[in-house]
Every structure is written in C-alpha cells, then in structure tokens.
Amino acid sequence: MPPISSELQDQIGKRLRKDREDMLAAIHARTDGDTDDRPAISPMAHMGSNDDAPAGEMLSHNEEHLAEHESHLLADIDAALGRLEAGGYGICARCGMAIPEARLVATPTVQTCIGCQEEIEREQHTGRGPSM
Ligand SMILES: [Zn+2]
C-alpha cells in the first residue's frame, strides 16, 4: 500500500510535472538569446552528470545564483516525482513515518515530516549540526 491515496498521488504528480515544465520554460526563456542553445542548467545535472565546464561563466553573478536556486528546486521536483513513481512518496526521509497529506498538498516536494523539518531547521540555525 502506498502511504497516500492514488488520487492524491495523481494530483501531486500532475502538479509537480507542471511546476517542472514551468521552471524549465523559465530557465530556457532566460538562457535563450544571448547565449548559445546550451541551457545553463542541464535538467539532468542533479543525476550526477555534471559538466566539467562551468556554464556559470556565461551568466552574471546574479543570474548564476538564480539558476542555482532553480536547479535545486528542479532537483526537489524530480526527486519527488521519482518517489511518486518508485513508491515511497509521502514517507519522511528522516524518520520513515508517513507525512500528513495536508503537508504534501501544501508543499509537494517535502521529504520530511514536520517534526523532522523543525529539527533540521534547528540544526541549520546553529550551523554546526547536533552538538553531541
Ligand atoms: Zn520525520
């Protein structure tokens, strides 16, 4: 049994795919034109096939930062889609408990339950991780 209903899975899958298309379109809209056809961010970059040549050279610092942000979002979306297809979507990546459906609907790319998210944020705020 998947942790979420197939209806919800369907709904979230559609939404993620649309978000992904929108983001790719936005990236293409910005990178087309004054650069060559090569998109600054490979949609596959997160899969470990990073180019050695830094595409960022063609971008201003600001655009580079934005592109980096987008590539993280894309990676999150891809990861969520992957989990939807492979199973395991809706399971907290940290404690293995089911993530409440309302949380998934609000933020389809979440990978952790609220409790773990709060812990992770606390760790990030201290900047040093758990102090043990
Ligand atoms: Zn958790």
Coordinates of N, CA, C and O and ligand atoms in Angstrom, one line a residue:
M1 N 0.8 -1.2 0.0 CA 0.0 0.0 0.0 C 0.9 1.3 0.0 O 1.7 1.4 0.9
P2 N 0.6 2.1 -1.0 CA 1.3 3.4 -0.9 C 0.8 4.2 0.3 O -0.4 4.0 0.7
P3 N 1.6 5.1 0.9 CA 1.2 5.8 2.1 C 0.1 6.9 1.8 O -0.5 7.4 2.7
I4 N -0.1 7.2 0.5 CA -1.1 8.2 0.2 C -2.0 7.6 -0.9 O -1.7 6.6 -1.5
S5 N -3.2 8.1 -1.0 CA -4.2 7.6 -1.9 C -3.7 7.8 -3.3 O -3.0 8.8 -3.6
S6 N -4.2 7.0 -4.2 CA -3.8 7.1 -5.6 C -4.3 8.4 -6.2 O -3.7 8.9 -7.1
E7 N -5.4 8.8 -5.7 CA -6.0 10.1 -6.2 C -5.0 11.2 -5.9 O -4.7 12.1 -6.7
L8 N -4.6 11.3 -4.7 CA -3.7 12.3 -4.2 C -2.3 12.2 -5.0 O -1.8 13.2 -5.4
Q9 N -1.9 11.0 -5.2 CA -0.7 10.7 -5.9 C -0.8 11.3 -7.3 O 0.2 11.9 -7.8
D10 N -1.9 11.1 -7.9 CA -2.2 11.6 -9.3 C -2.1 13.1 -9.3 O -1.5 13.7 -10.2
Q11 N -2.8 13.7 -8.3 CA -3.0 15.1 -8.3 C -1.6 15.8 -8.1 O -1.2 16.7 -8.7
I12 N -0.8 15.2 -7.2 CA 0.5 15.8 -6.9 C 1.4 15.5 -8.1 O 2.2 16.4 -8.4
G13 N 1.3 14.4 -8.7 CA 2.2 14.1 -9.9 C 1.9 15.1 -11.0 O 2.9 15.7 -11.5
K14 N 0.7 15.5 -11.2 CA 0.4 16.4 -12.2 C 0.9 17.8 -11.9 O 1.5 18.5 -12.7
R15 N 0.8 18.1 -10.6 CA 1.2 19.5 -10.2 C 2.7 19.6 -10.3 O 3.3 20.6 -10.7
L16 N 3.4 18.5 -9.9 CA 4.9 18.5 -9.9 C 5.4 18.6 -11.4 O 6.3 19.3 -11.7
R17 N 4.7 17.9 -12.3 CA 5.1 17.9 -13.7 C 4.9 19.3 -14.3 O 5.7 19.8 -15.1
K18 N 3.8 19.9 -13.9 CA 3.5 21.3 -14.4 C 4.6 22.3 -13.8 O 5.1 23.1 -14.6
D19 N 4.9 22.2 -12.5 CA 5.9 23.0 -11.9 C 7.2 22.9 -12.6 O 7.9 23.9 -12.9
R20 N 7.5 21.6 -13.0 CA 8.8 21.3 -13.6 C 8.8 22.0 -15.0 O 9.8 22.6 -15.4
E21 N 7.7 21.8 -15.7 CA 7.7 22.4 -17.1 C 7.8 24.0 -17.0 O 8.5 24.6 -17.8
D22 N 7.1 24.5 -16.0 CA 7.1 26.0 -15.9 C 8.6 26.5 -15.6 O 9.0 27.4 -16.1
M23 N 9.2 25.7 -14.8 CA 10.6 26.1 -14.4 C 11.6 25.9 -15.5 O 12.4 26.8 -15.7
L24 N 11.4 24.8 -16.2 CA 12.3 24.6 -17.4 C 12.0 25.7 -18.4 O 13.0 26.3 -19.0
A25 N 10.8 26.1 -18.6 CA 10.4 27.2 -19.6 C 11.1 28.5 -19.1 O 11.6 29.2 -20.0
A26 N 11.0 28.8 -17.8 CA 11.6 30.0 -17.3 C 13.1 30.0 -17.5 O 13.7 31.0 -17.9
I27 N 13.7 28.9 -17.3 CA 15.2 28.8 -17.5 C 15.5 29.0 -18.9 O 16.5 29.7 -19.3
H28 N 14.8 28.3 -19.8 CA 15.0 28.4 -21.2 C 14.8 29.9 -21.7 O 15.6 30.4 -22.5
A29 N 13.8 30.5 -21.2 CA 13.5 31.9 -21.6 C 14.6 32.8 -21.3 O 15.0 33.7 -22.0
R30 N 15.3 32.5 -20.2 CA 16.4 33.4 -19.7 C 17.7 33.0 -20.5 O 18.5 33.9 -20.7
T31 N 17.9 31.8 -20.7 CA 19.2 31.4 -21.3 C 19.2 31.4 -22.8 O 20.2 31.5 -23.4
D32 N 18.0 31.4 -23.5 CA 17.9 31.5 -24.9 C 18.3 33.0 -25.3 O 18.1 33.9 -24.5
G33 N 18.8 33.2 -26.5 CA 19.0 34.5 -26.9 C 20.5 34.9 -26.9 O 21.2 34.6 -27.9
D34 N 20.9 35.4 -25.8 CA 22.3 35.9 -25.8 C 23.4 34.9 -25.6 O 24.6 35.1 -25.6
T35 N 22.9 33.7 -25.3 CA 23.9 32.6 -25.2 C 23.6 31.6 -26.3 O 22.7 31.8 -27.1
D36 N 24.4 30.6 -26.5 CA 24.1 29.6 -27.5 C 22.9 28.7 -27.0 O 22.3 29.0 -25.9
D37 N 22.6 27.6 -27.7 CA 21.4 26.8 -27.3 C 21.6 26.1 -26.0 O 20.6 25.5 -25.6
R38 N 22.8 26.0 -25.6 CA 23.0 25.1 -24.5 C 22.4 25.7 -23.2 O 22.7 26.8 -22.8
P39 N 21.4 25.0 -22.6 CA 20.8 25.5 -21.4 C 21.9 25.6 -20.3 O 22.8 24.8 -20.2
A40 N 21.8 26.7 -19.5 CA 22.8 26.9 -18.5 C 22.8 25.7 -17.5 O 23.8 25.3 -16.9
I41 N 21.6 25.3 -17.2 CA 21.4 24.2 -16.3 C 20.9 22.9 -17.0 O 19.9 23.0 -17.6
S42 N 21.7 21.9 -17.0 CA 21.2 20.7 -17.5 C 20.1 20.1 -16.6 O 20.3 20.0 -15.4
P43 N 18.9 19.7 -17.2 CA 17.9 19.1 -16.4 C 18.4 17.9 -15.7 O 17.8 17.4 -14.7
M44 N 19.5 17.3 -16.1 CA 20.0 16.1 -15.6 C 21.1 16.3 -14.6 O 21.7 15.4 -14.1
A45 N 21.4 17.6 -14.3 CA 22.6 17.9 -13.5 C 22.6 17.2 -12.2 O 23.6 16.8 -11.7
H46 N 21.4 17.1 -11.6 CA 21.3 16.5 -10.3 C 21.6 15.0 -10.3 O 21.7 14.4 -9.3
M47 N 21.6 14.4 -11.5 CA 21.7 13.0 -11.6 C 23.2 12.6 -11.6 O 23.5 11.4 -11.8
G48 N 24.1 13.5 -11.5 CA 25.5 13.2 -11.4 C 26.2 13.4 -12.7 O 27.4 13.0 -12.8
S49 N 25.6 13.9 -13.7 CA 26.3 14.1 -15.0 C 26.7 15.5 -15.2 O 26.4 16.1 -16.2
N50 N 27.2 16.1 -14.2 CA 27.6 17.5 -14.2 C 28.7 17.7 -15.3 O 29.7 16.9 -15.4
D51 N 28.6 18.8 -16.0 CA 29.6 19.2 -16.9 C 30.8 19.7 -16.2 O 30.7 20.3 -15.1
D52 N 32.0 19.4 -16.7 CA 33.2 20.0 -16.1 C 33.2 21.5 -16.3 O 33.6 22.3 -15.5
A53 N 32.9 21.9 -17.5 CA 32.9 23.3 -17.9 C 31.8 24.0 -17.1 O 30.7 23.7 -17.2
P54 N 32.2 25.0 -16.3 CA 31.2 25.8 -15.6 C 30.4 26.7 -16.5 O 30.9 27.6 -17.1
A55 N 29.1 26.3 -16.7 CA 28.2 27.1 -17.5 C 28.0 28.5 -17.0 O 27.6 29.4 -17.6
G56 N 28.3 28.7 -15.7 CA 28.1 29.9 -15.0 C 28.9 31.0 -15.5 O 28.6 32.2 -15.3
E57 N 30.0 30.7 -16.2 CA 30.8 31.8 -16.8 C 30.1 32.7 -17.7 O 30.4 33.8 -17.9
M58 N 29.0 32.1 -18.3 CA 28.3 32.9 -19.3 C 27.3 33.8 -18.6 O 26.7 34.7 -19.2
L59 N 27.0 33.6 -17.3 CA 26.0 34.3 -16.6 C 26.6 35.3 -15.7 O 27.7 35.2 -15.2
S60 N 25.8 36.3 -15.4 CA 26.2 37.3 -14.4 C 26.1 36.6 -13.1 O 25.5 35.5 -12.9
H61 N 26.7 37.2 -12.1 CA 26.7 36.5 -10.7 C 25.3 36.3 -10.3 O 24.9 35.3 -9.7
N62 N 24.5 37.3 -10.5 CA 23.1 37.3 -10.0 C 22.3 36.1 -10.7 O 21.6 35.4 -10.1
E63 N 22.5 36.0 -12.0 CA 21.8 35.0 -12.8 C 22.3 33.6 -12.4 O 21.5 32.7 -12.3
E64 N 23.5 33.6 -12.1 CA 24.1 32.3 -11.7 C 23.5 31.8 -10.4 O 23.1 30.7 -10.2
H65 N 23.3 32.8 -9.5 CA 22.7 32.5 -8.2 C 21.3 32.0 -8.4 O 20.8 31.0 -7.8
L66 N 20.5 32.7 -9.2 CA 19.2 32.4 -9.5 C 19.1 31.0 -10.1 O 18.2 30.1 -9.8
A67 N 20.0 30.7 -11.1 CA 20.0 29.4 -11.8 C 20.3 28.3 -10.8 O 19.7 27.2 -10.9
E68 N 21.1 28.6 -9.8 CA 21.4 27.6 -8.8 C 20.2 27.3 -8.0 O 19.9 26.1 -7.7
H69 N 19.5 28.3 -7.6 CA 18.3 28.2 -6.8 C 17.3 27.3 -7.6 O 16.7 26.4 -7.1
E70 N 17.1 27.6 -8.9 CA 16.2 26.9 -9.7 C 16.6 25.5 -9.9 O 15.8 24.6 -9.9
S71 N 17.9 25.2 -10.0 CA 18.3 23.8 -10.2 C 18.1 23.0 -8.9 O 17.8 21.8 -9.0
H72 N 18.1 23.7 -7.8 CA 17.8 23.0 -6.5 C 16.3 22.6 -6.5 O 15.9 21.5 -6.1
L73 N 15.5 23.6 -6.9 CA 14.0 23.4 -7.0 C 13.7 22.2 -7.9 O 12.9 21.4 -7.6
L74 N 14.4 22.3 -9.1 CA 14.1 21.2 -10.1 C 14.5 19.9 -9.5 O 13.8 18.9 -9.7
A75 N 15.6 19.8 -8.9 CA 16.1 18.6 -8.3 C 15.1 18.1 -7.2 O 14.8 16.9 -7.2
D76 N 14.5 19.0 -6.5 CA 13.5 18.6 -5.5 C 12.3 18.0 -6.2 O 11.7 17.0 -5.8
I77 N 11.9 18.7 -7.3 CA 10.7 18.2 -8.0 C 11.0 16.9 -8.6 O 10.2 16.0 -8.5
D78 N 12.1 16.7 -9.2 CA 12.5 15.4 -9.8 C 12.5 14.3 -8.8 O 12.1 13.2 -9.0
A79 N 13.1 14.7 -7.6 CA 13.2 13.7 -6.6 C 11.8 13.3 -6.1 O 11.5 12.1 -5.9
A80 N 10.9 14.2 -6.0 CA 9.5 13.9 -5.6 C 8.8 13.1 -6.6 O 8.1 12.1 -6.3
L81 N 9.0 13.4 -7.9 CA 8.4 12.6 -9.0 C 9.0 11.2 -9.0 O 8.2 10.2 -9.2
G82 N 10.2 11.1 -8.8 CA 10.9 9.8 -8.7 C 10.3 8.9 -7.6 O 10.0 7.8 -7.8
R83 N 10.1 9.6 -6.4 CA 9.5 8.8 -5.3 C 8.0 8.5 -5.6 O 7.6 7.4 -5.2
L84 N 7.3 9.4 -6.3 CA 5.9 9.1 -6.7 C 5.9 7.8 -7.5 O 5.0 7.0 -7.4
E85 N 6.8 7.7 -8.5 CA 6.8 6.6 -9.4 C 7.4 5.3 -8.8 O 6.8 4.2 -9.0
A86 N 8.4 5.5 -8.0 CA 9.0 4.3 -7.4 C 8.4 3.8 -6.1 O 8.6 2.7 -5.6
G87 N 7.5 4.7 -5.6 CA 6.9 4.4 -4.3 C 7.8 5.0 -3.2 O 8.9 5.4 -3.5
G88 N 7.2 5.2 -2.1 CA 8.0 5.9 -1.0 C 7.7 7.4 -0.9 O 8.1 8.0 0.0
Y89 N 6.9 7.9 -1.8 CA 6.4 9.3 -1.7 C 5.5 9.4 -0.5 O 4.7 8.5 -0.3
G90 N 5.7 10.5 0.3 CA 4.9 10.7 1.4 C 5.4 10.0 2.7 O 4.8 10.1 3.7
I91 N 6.6 9.4 2.6 CA 7.3 8.9 3.7 C 8.4 9.8 4.1 O 9.2 10.3 3.3
C92 N 8.5 10.1 5.4 CA 9.6 11.0 5.8 C 11.0 10.4 5.6 O 11.2 9.2 5.9
A93 N 11.8 11.2 4.9 CA 13.1 10.6 4.6 C 14.0 10.5 5.8 O 15.0 9.8 5.7
R94 N 13.6 11.0 6.9 CA 14.5 11.0 8.1 C 14.0 10.0 9.1 O 14.8 9.2 9.6
C95 N 12.7 10.0 9.4 CA 12.2 9.0 10.4 C 11.4 7.9 9.9 O 11.1 7.0 10.6
G96 N 11.0 8.0 8.6 CA 10.3 6.9 8.0 C 8.8 6.9 8.3 O 8.1 5.9 7.9
M97 N 8.3 7.9 8.9 CA 6.9 8.0 9.2 C 6.1 8.6 8.0 O 6.7 9.3 7.2
A98 N 4.8 8.3 7.9 CA 4.0 8.9 6.9 C 3.9 10.4 7.1 O 3.7 10.9 8.2
I99 N 4.1 11.2 6.0 CA 3.9 12.6 6.1 C 2.4 12.9 5.9 O 1.8 12.4 5.0
P100 N 1.8 13.8 6.8 CA 0.4 14.1 6.6 C 0.1 14.6 5.2 O 0.8 15.4 4.7
E101 N -1.1 14.2 4.7 CA -1.4 14.6 3.3 C -1.5 16.1 3.2 O -1.2 16.6 2.1
A102 N -2.0 16.7 4.2 CA -2.2 18.2 4.1 C -0.8 18.9 3.9 O -0.7 19.9 3.1
R103 N 0.2 18.3 4.5 CA 1.5 18.9 4.3 C 2.0 18.6 2.8 O 2.6 19.5 2.2
L104 N 1.7 17.4 2.3 CA 2.1 17.1 1.0 C 1.4 18.0 0.0 O 2.0 18.4 -1.0
V105 N 0.1 18.3 0.2 CA -0.6 19.1 -0.7 C -0.1 20.5 -0.7 O 0.0 21.2 -1.7
A106 N 0.2 21.0 0.5 CA 0.8 22.4 0.7 C 2.1 22.5 0.0 O 2.4 23.5 -0.7
T107 N 3.0 21.5 0.2 CA 4.3 21.6 -0.4 C 4.7 20.2 -0.9 O 5.2 19.3 -0.2
P108 N 4.4 19.9 -2.2 CA 4.5 18.6 -2.8 C 6.0 18.1 -2.7 O 6.2 16.9 -2.9
T109 N 6.9 19.0 -2.6 CA 8.3 18.5 -2.7 C 8.9 18.2 -1.3 O 10.1 17.8 -1.2
V110 N 8.1 18.3 -0.2 CA 8.7 18.0 1.1 C 9.1 16.5 1.2 O 8.5 15.6 0.6
Q111 N 10.2 16.3 1.9 CA 10.7 15.0 2.1 C 10.7 14.5 3.5 O 11.0 13.4 3.8
T112 N 10.3 15.4 4.4 CA 10.3 15.1 5.8 C 9.0 15.5 6.5 O 8.3 16.4 6.0
C113 N 8.7 14.9 7.6 CA 7.5 15.3 8.4 C 7.8 16.6 9.1 O 9.0 17.0 9.1
I114 N 6.8 17.2 9.7 CA 7.0 18.5 10.4 C 8.0 18.4 11.5 O 8.9 19.3 11.6
G115 N 8.0 17.4 12.3 CA 8.9 17.2 13.4 C 10.3 17.2 12.9 O 11.2 17.9 13.5
C116 N 10.6 16.4 11.9 CA 12.0 16.3 11.4 C 12.4 17.6 10.7 O 13.5 18.1 10.9
Q117 N 11.5 18.3 10.0 CA 11.8 19.5 9.4 C 12.2 20.6 10.4 O 13.2 21.3 10.2
E118 N 11.5 20.6 11.5 CA 11.9 21.5 12.6 C 13.3 21.2 13.2 O 14.1 22.1 13.4
E119 N 13.5 19.9 13.3 CA 14.9 19.5 13.8 C 15.9 20.0 12.9 O 17.0 20.5 13.3
I120 N 15.7 19.7 11.6 CA 16.7 20.1 10.6 C 16.9 21.6 10.6 O 18.1 22.0 10.5
E121 N 15.8 22.4 10.7 CA 16.0 23.8 10.7 C 16.8 24.3 11.9 O 17.6 25.2 11.8
R122 N 16.5 23.6 13.0 CA 17.3 24.0 14.2 C 18.8 23.7 14.0 O 19.6 24.5 14.4
E123 N 19.1 22.6 13.4 CA 20.4 22.2 13.2 C 21.1 23.2 12.3 O 22.2 23.6 12.4
Q124 N 20.3 23.6 11.2 CA 20.9 24.6 10.3 C 21.1 25.9 10.9 O 22.1 26.6 10.6
H125 N 20.2 26.3 11.9 CA 20.4 27.6 12.5 C 21.6 27.6 13.4 O 22.3 28.6 13.5
T126 N 21.9 26.6 14.1 CA 23.1 26.6 14.9 C 24.3 26.5 14.0 O 25.4 26.9 14.3
G127 N 24.2 26.0 12.8 CA 25.2 26.0 11.8 C 26.3 24.9 12.1 O 27.2 24.7 11.3
R128 N 26.1 24.2 13.1 CA 27.1 23.1 13.5 C 26.5 21.8 13.6 O 27.2 20.8 14.0
G129 N 25.2 21.7 13.3 CA 24.5 20.4 13.5 C 24.4 20.0 14.9 O 24.6 20.9 15.8
P130 N 24.0 18.8 15.2 CA 23.8 18.4 16.6 C 25.1 18.6 17.5 O 26.2 18.4 17.0
S131 N 24.9 19.1 18.7 CA 26.1 19.5 19.4 C 26.7 18.3 20.3 O 27.3 18.5 21.3
M132 N 26.5 17.1 19.8 CA 27.0 16.0 20.5 C 28.3 15.5 20.0 O 28.5 15.0 19.0
Ligands
ZN1 ZN 10.1 12.6 10.2

